[in-house]
Short mmCIF file of N, CA and C and ligand atoms in Angstrom, two decimals:
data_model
loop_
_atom_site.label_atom_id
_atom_site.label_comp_id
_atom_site.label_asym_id
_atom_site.label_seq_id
_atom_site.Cartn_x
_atom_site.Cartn_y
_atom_site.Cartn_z
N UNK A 13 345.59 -31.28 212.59
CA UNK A 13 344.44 -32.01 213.12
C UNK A 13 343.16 -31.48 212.46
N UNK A 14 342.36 -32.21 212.38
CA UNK A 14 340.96 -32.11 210.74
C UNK A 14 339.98 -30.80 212.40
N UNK A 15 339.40 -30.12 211.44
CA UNK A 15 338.39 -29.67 212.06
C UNK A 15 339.20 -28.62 213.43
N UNK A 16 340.55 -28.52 213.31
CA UNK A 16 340.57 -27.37 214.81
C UNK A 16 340.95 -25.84 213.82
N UNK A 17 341.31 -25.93 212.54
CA UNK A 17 342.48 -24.86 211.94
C UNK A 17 341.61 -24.12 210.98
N UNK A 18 341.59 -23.02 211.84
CA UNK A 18 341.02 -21.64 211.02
C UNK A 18 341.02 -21.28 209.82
N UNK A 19 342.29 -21.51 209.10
CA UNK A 19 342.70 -21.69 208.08
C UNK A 19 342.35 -22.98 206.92
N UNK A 20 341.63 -23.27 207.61
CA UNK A 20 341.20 -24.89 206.89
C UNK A 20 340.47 -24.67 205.31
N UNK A 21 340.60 -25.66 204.59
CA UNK A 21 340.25 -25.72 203.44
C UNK A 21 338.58 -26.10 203.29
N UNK A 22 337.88 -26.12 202.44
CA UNK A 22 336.45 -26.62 202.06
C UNK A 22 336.14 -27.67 203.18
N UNK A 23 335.06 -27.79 203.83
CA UNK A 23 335.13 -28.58 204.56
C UNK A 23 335.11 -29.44 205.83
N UNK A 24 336.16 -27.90 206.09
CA UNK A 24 336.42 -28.14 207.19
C UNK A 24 335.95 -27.08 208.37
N UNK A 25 335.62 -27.45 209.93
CA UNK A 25 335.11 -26.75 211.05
C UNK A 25 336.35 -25.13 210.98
N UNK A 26 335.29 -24.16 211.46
CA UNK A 26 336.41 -23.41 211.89
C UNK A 26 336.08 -23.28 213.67
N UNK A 27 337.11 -23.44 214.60
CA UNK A 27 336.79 -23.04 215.50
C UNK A 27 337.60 -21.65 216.11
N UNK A 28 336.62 -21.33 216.93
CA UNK A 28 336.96 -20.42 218.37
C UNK A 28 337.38 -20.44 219.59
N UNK A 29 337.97 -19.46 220.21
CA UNK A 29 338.27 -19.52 221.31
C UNK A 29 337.08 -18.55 222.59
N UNK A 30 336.45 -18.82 223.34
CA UNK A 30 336.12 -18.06 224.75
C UNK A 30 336.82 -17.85 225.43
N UNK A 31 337.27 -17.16 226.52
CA UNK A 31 338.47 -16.56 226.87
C UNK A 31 337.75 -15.57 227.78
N UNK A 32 337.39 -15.91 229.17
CA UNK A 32 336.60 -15.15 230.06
C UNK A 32 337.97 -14.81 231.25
N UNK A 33 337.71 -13.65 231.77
CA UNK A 33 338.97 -13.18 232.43
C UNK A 33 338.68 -13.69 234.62
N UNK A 34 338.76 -12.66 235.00
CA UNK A 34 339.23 -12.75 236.76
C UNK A 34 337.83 -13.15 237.22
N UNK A 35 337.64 -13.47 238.03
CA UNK A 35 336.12 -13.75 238.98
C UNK A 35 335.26 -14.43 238.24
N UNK A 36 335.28 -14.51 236.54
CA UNK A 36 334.32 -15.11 236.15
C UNK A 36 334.18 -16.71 236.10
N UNK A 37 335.09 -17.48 237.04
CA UNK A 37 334.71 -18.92 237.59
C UNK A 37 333.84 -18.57 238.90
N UNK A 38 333.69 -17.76 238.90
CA UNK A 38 332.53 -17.83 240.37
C UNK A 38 331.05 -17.57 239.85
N UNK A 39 331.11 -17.31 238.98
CA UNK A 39 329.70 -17.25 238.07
C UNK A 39 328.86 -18.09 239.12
N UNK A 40 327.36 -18.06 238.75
CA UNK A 40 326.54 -18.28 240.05
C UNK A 40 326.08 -18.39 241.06
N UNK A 41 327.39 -17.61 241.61
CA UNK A 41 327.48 -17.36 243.11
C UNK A 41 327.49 -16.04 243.09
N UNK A 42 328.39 -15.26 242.44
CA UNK A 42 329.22 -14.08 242.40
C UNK A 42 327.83 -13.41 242.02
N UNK A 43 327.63 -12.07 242.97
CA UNK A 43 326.78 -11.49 242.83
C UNK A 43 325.52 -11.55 241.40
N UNK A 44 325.13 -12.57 242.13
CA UNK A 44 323.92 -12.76 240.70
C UNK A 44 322.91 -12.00 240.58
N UNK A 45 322.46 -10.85 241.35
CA UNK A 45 321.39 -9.98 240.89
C UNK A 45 322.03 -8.95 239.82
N UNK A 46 323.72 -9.60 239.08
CA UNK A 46 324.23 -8.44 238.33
C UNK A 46 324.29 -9.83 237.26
N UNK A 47 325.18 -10.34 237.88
CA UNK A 47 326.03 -11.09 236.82
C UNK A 47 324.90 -12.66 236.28
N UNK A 48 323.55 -13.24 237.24
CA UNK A 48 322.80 -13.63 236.79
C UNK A 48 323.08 -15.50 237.59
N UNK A 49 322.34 -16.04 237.40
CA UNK A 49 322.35 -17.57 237.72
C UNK A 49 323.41 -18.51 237.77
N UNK A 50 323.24 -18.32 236.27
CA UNK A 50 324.26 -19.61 235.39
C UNK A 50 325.92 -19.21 235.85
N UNK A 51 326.02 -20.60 235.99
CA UNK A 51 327.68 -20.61 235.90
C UNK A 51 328.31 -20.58 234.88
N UNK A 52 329.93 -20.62 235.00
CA UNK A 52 330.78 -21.17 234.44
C UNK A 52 330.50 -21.97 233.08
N UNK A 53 330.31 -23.03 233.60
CA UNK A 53 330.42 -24.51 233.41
C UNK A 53 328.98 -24.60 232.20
N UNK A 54 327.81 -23.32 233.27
CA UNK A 54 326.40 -23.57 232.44
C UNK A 54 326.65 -23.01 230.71
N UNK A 55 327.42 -21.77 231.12
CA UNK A 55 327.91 -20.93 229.64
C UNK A 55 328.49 -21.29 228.89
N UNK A 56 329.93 -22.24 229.39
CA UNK A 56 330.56 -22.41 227.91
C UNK A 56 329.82 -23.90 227.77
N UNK A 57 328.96 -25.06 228.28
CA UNK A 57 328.21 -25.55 227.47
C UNK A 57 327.23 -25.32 226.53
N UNK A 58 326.25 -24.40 226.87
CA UNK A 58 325.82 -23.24 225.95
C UNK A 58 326.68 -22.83 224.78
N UNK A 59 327.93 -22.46 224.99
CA UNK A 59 328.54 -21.47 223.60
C UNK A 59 329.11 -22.71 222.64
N UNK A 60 329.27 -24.17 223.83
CA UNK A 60 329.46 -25.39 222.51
C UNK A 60 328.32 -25.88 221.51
N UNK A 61 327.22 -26.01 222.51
CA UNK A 61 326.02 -26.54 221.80
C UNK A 61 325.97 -25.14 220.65
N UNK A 62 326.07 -24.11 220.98
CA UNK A 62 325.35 -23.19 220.13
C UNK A 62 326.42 -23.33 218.96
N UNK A 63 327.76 -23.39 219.42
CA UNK A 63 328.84 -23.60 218.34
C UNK A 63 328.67 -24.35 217.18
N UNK A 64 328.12 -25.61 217.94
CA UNK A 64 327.44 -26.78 216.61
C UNK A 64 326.29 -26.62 215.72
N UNK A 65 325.32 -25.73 216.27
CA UNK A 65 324.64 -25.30 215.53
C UNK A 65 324.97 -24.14 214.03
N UNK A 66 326.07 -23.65 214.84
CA UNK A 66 326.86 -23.08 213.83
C UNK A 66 328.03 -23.63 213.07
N UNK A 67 328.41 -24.72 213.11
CA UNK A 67 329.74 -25.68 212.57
C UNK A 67 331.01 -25.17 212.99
N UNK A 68 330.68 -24.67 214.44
CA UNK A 68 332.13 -23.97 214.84
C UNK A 68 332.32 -25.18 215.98
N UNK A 69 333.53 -24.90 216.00
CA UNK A 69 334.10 -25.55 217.06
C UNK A 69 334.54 -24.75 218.58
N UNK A 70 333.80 -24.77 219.30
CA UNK A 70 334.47 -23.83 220.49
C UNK A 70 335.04 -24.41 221.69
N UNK A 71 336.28 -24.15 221.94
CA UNK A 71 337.28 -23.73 223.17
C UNK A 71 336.76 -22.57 224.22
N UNK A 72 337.19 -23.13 225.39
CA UNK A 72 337.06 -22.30 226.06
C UNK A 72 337.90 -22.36 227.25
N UNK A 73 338.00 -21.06 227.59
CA UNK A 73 338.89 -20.81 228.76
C UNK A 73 338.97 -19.79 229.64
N UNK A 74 339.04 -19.85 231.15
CA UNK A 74 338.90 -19.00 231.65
C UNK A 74 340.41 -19.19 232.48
N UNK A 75 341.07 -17.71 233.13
CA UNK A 75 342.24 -17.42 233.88
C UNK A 75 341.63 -16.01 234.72
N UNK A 76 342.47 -16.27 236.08
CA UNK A 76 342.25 -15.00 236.71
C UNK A 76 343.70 -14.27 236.53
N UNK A 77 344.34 -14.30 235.75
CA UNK A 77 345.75 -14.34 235.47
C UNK A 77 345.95 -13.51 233.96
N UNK A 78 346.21 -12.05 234.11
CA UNK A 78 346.42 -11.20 233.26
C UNK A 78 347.34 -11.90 231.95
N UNK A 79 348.52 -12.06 232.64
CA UNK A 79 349.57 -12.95 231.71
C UNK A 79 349.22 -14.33 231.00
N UNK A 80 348.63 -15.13 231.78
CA UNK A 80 347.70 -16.14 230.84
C UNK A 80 347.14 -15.95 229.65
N UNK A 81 346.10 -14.47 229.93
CA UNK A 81 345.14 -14.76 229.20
C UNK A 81 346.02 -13.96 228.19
N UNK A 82 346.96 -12.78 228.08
CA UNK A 82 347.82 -12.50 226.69
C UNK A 82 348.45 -13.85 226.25
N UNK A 83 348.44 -15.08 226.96
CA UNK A 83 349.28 -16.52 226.71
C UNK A 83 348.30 -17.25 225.61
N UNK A 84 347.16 -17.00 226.08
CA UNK A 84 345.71 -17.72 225.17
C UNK A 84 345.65 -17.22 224.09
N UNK A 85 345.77 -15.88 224.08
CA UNK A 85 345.40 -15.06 222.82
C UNK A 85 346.65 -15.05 221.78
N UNK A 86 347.72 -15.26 222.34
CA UNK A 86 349.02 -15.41 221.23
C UNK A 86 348.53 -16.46 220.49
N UNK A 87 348.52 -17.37 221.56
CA UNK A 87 348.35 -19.14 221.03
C UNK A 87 347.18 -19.15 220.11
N UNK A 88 346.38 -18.20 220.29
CA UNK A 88 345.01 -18.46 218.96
C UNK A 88 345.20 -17.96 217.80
N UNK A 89 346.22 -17.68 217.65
CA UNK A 89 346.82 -17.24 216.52
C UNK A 89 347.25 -18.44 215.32
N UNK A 90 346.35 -19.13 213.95
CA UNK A 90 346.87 -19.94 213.86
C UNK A 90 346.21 -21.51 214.21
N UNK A 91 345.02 -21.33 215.18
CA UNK A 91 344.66 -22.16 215.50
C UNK A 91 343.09 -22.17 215.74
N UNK A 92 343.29 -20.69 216.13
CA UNK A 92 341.66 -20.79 215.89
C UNK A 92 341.41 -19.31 215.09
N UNK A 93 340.30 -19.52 214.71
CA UNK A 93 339.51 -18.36 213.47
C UNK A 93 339.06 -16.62 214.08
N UNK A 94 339.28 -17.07 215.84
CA UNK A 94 338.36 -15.66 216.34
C UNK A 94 338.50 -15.64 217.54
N UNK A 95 338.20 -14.64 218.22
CA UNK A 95 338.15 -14.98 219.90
C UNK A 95 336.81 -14.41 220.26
N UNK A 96 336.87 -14.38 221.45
CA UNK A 96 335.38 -14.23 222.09
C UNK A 96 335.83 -13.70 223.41
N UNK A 97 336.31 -12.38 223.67
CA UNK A 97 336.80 -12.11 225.21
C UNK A 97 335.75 -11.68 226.38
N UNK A 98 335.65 -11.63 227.25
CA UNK A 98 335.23 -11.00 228.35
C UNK A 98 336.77 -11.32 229.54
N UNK A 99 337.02 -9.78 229.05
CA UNK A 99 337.94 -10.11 230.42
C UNK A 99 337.95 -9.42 231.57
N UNK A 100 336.77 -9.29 231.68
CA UNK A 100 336.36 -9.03 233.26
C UNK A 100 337.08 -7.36 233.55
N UNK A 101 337.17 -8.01 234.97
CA UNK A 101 338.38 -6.29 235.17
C UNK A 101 339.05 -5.82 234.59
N UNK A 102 340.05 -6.83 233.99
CA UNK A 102 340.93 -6.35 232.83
C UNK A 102 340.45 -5.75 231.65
N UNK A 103 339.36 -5.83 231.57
CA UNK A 103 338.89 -4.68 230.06
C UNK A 103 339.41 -3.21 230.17
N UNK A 104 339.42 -3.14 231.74
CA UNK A 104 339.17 -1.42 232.33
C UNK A 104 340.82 -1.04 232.47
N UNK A 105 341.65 -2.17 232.46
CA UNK A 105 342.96 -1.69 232.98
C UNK A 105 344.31 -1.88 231.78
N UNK A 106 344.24 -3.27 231.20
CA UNK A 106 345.35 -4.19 230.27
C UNK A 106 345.51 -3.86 228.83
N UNK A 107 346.42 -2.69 228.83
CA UNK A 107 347.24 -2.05 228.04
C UNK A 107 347.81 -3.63 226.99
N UNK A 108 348.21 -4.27 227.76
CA UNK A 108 348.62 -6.11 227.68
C UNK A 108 347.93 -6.24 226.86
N UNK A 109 346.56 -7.11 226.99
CA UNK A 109 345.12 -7.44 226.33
C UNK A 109 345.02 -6.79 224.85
N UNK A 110 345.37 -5.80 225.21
CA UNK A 110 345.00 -4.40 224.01
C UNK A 110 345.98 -5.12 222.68
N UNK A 111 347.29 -4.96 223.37
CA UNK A 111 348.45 -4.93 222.44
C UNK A 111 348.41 -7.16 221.91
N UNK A 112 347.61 -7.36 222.33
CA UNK A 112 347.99 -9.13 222.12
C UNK A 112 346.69 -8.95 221.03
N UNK A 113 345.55 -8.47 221.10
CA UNK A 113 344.80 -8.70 219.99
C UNK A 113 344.93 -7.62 218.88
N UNK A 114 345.87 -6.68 219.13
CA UNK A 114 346.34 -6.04 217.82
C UNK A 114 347.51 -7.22 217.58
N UNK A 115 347.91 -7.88 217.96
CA UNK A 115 349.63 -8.59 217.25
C UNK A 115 348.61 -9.86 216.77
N UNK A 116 347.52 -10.46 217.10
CA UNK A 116 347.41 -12.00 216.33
C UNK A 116 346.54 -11.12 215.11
N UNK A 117 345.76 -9.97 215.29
CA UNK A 117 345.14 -9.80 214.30
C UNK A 117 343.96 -10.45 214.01
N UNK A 118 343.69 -11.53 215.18
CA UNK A 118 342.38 -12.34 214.77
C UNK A 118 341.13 -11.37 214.98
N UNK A 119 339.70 -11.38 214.38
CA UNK A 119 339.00 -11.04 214.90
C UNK A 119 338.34 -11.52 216.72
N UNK A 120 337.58 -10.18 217.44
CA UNK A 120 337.84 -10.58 218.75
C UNK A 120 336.57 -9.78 219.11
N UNK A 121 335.48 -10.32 219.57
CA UNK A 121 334.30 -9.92 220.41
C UNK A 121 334.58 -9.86 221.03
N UNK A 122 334.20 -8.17 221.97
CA UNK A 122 334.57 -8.32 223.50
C UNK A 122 332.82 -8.58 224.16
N UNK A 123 332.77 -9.09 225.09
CA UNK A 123 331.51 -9.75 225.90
C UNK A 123 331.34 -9.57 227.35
N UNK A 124 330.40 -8.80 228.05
CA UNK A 124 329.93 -8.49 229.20
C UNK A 124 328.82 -8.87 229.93
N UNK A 125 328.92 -9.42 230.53
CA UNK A 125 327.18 -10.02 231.19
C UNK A 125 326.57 -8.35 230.92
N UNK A 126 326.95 -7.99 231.97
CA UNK A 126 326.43 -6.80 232.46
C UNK A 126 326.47 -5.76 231.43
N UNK A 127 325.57 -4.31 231.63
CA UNK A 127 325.67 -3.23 230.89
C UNK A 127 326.55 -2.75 231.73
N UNK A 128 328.00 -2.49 231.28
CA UNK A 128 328.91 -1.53 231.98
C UNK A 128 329.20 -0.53 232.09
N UNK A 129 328.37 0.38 231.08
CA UNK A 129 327.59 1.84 230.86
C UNK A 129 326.72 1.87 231.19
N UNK A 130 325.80 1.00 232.07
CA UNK A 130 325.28 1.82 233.42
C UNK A 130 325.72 1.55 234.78
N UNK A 131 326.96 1.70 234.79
CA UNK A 131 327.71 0.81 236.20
C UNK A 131 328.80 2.06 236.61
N UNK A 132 329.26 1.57 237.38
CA UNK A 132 330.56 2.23 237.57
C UNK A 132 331.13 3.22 236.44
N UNK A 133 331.50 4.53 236.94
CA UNK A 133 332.13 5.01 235.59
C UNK A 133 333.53 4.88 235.43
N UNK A 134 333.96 4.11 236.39
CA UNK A 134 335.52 3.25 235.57
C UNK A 134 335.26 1.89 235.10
N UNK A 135 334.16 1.85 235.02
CA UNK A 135 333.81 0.57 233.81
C UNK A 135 333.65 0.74 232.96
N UNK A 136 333.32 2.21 232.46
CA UNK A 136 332.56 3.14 231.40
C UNK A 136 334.15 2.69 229.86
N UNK A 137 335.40 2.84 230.27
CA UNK A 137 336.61 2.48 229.75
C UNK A 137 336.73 1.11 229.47
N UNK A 138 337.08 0.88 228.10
CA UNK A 138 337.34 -0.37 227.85
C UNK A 138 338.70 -0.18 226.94
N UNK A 139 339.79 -1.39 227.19
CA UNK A 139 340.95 -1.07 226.35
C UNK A 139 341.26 -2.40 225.15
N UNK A 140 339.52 -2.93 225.47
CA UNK A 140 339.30 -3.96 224.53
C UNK A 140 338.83 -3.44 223.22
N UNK A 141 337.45 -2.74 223.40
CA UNK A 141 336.60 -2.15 222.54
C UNK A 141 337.27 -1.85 221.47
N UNK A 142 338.52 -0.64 221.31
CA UNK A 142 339.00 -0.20 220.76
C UNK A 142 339.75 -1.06 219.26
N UNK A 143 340.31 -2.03 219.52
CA UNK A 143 340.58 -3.10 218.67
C UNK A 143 339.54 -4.66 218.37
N UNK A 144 338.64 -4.66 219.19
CA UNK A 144 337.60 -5.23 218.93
C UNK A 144 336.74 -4.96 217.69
N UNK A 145 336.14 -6.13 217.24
CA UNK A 145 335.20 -5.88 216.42
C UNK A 145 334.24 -5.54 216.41
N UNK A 146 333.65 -5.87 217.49
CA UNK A 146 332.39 -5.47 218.30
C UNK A 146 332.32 -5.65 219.88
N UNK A 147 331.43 -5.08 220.17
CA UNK A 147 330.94 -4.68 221.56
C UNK A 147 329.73 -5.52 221.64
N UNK A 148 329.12 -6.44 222.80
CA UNK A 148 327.68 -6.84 223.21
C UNK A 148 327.56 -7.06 225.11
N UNK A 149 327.07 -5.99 225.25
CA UNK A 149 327.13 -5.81 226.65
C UNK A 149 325.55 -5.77 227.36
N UNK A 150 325.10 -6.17 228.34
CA UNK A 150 323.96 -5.82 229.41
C UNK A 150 323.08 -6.94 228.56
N UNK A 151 323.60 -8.31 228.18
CA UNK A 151 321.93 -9.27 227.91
C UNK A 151 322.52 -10.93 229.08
N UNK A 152 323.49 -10.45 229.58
CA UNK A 152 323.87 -11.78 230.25
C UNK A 152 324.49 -12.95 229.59
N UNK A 153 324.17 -14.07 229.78
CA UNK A 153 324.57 -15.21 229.10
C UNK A 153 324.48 -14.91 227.66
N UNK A 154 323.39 -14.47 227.25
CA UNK A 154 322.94 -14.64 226.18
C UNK A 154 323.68 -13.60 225.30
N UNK A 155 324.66 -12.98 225.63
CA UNK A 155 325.58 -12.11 225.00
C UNK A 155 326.75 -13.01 224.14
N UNK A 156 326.77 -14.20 224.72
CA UNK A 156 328.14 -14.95 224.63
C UNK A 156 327.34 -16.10 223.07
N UNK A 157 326.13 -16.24 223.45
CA UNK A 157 325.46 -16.64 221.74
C UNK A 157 325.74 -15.79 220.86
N UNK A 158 324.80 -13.91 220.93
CA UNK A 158 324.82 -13.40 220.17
C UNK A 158 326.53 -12.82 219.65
N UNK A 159 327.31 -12.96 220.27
CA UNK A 159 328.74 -12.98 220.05
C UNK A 159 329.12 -13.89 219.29
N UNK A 160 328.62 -15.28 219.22
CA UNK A 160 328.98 -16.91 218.59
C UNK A 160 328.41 -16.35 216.88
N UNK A 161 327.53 -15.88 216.84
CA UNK A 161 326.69 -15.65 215.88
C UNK A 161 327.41 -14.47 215.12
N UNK A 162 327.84 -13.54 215.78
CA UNK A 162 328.87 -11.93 214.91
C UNK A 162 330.09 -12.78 214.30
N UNK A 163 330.61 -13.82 215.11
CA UNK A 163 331.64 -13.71 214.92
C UNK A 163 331.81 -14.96 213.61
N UNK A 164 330.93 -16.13 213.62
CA UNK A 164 330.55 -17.32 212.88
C UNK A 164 330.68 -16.45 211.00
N UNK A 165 329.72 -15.00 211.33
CA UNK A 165 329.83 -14.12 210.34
C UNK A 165 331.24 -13.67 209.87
N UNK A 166 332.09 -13.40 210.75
CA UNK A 166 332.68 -12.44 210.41
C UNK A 166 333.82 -13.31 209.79
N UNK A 167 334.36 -14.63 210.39
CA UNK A 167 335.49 -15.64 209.94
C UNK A 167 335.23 -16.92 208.96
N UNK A 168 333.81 -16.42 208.24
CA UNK A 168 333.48 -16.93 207.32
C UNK A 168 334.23 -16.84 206.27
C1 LIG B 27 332.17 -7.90 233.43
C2 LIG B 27 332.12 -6.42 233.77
C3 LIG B 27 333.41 -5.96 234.42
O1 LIG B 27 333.36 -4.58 234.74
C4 LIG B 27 333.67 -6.74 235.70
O2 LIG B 27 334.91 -6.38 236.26
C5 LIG B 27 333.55 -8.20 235.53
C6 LIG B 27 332.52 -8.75 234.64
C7 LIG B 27 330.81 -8.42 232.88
O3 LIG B 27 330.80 -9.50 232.31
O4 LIG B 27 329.78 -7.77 233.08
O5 LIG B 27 334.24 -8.97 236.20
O6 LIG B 27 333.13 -8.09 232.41
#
């Protein structure tokens, strides 16, 4: 199909995947003096529009479901150029997570509303970071642009 494959020739779109983990469909409700206003729904329209500005194509998806989201990340293997994670709690715990973006090998922003180094110090652990390409944590929404933008770079 023209315009979805990472792999694409002259021409053609590369797209991405978003891939937000547990609680983050409650966005705008869910404690917003941390996590901020905008929903769901407000962000990944944001990371499309911004996508087009960049000739990417972005997917998105959210699961509160550990096993899913290693299900998403196999499947982007192949189909899309990069990922874009925030997976919520699971950054701090999923050995899983870890081992699925070492096996596709795609490049993979991990993404945090929040600064999680000034939070909790079992937030302080991430088992994303480590195989990630980069880290952008504590600007809110606006983490999930400057992520669109590392990564537009990097699967060029
Ligand atoms: C979060 C930070 C995590 O520690 C937390 O469990 C979340 C959201 C963030 O975007 O700031 O659910 O990933």
């Amino acid at each position: 199909m023209p315009g979805v494959w990472s792999c694409a020739g002259a021409g053609m779109r590369h797209s991405v995947i978003v891939i937000n983990g547990p609680n983050l469909n409650l966005l705008g409700t869910r404690e917003p003096e941390i996590y901020g206003h905008l929903t769901l729904s407000d962000i990944e329209a944001m990371c499309k529009a911004h996508g087009e500005s960049l000739d990417l194509e972005v997917h998105c998806l959210q699961s509160n479901s550990e096993g899913e989201m290693v299900t998403a990340i196999q499947d982007a293997k192949g189909r899309h150029g990069g990922v874009i994670l925030n997976a919520a709690a699971y950054t701090h715990t999923s050995v899983a997570l870890q081992d699925a973006i070492l096996a596709t090998g795609l490049p993979t922003v991990e993404v945090h509303l929040s600064n999680i180094f000034s939070r909790e110090e079992f937030r302080h652990h991430s088992y994303i970071s480590p195989v990630a390409a980069g880290v952008i944590c504590g600007f809110g929404a606006k983490g999930y642009v400057l992520a669109l933008d590392a990564l537009a770079e990097l699967i060029d």
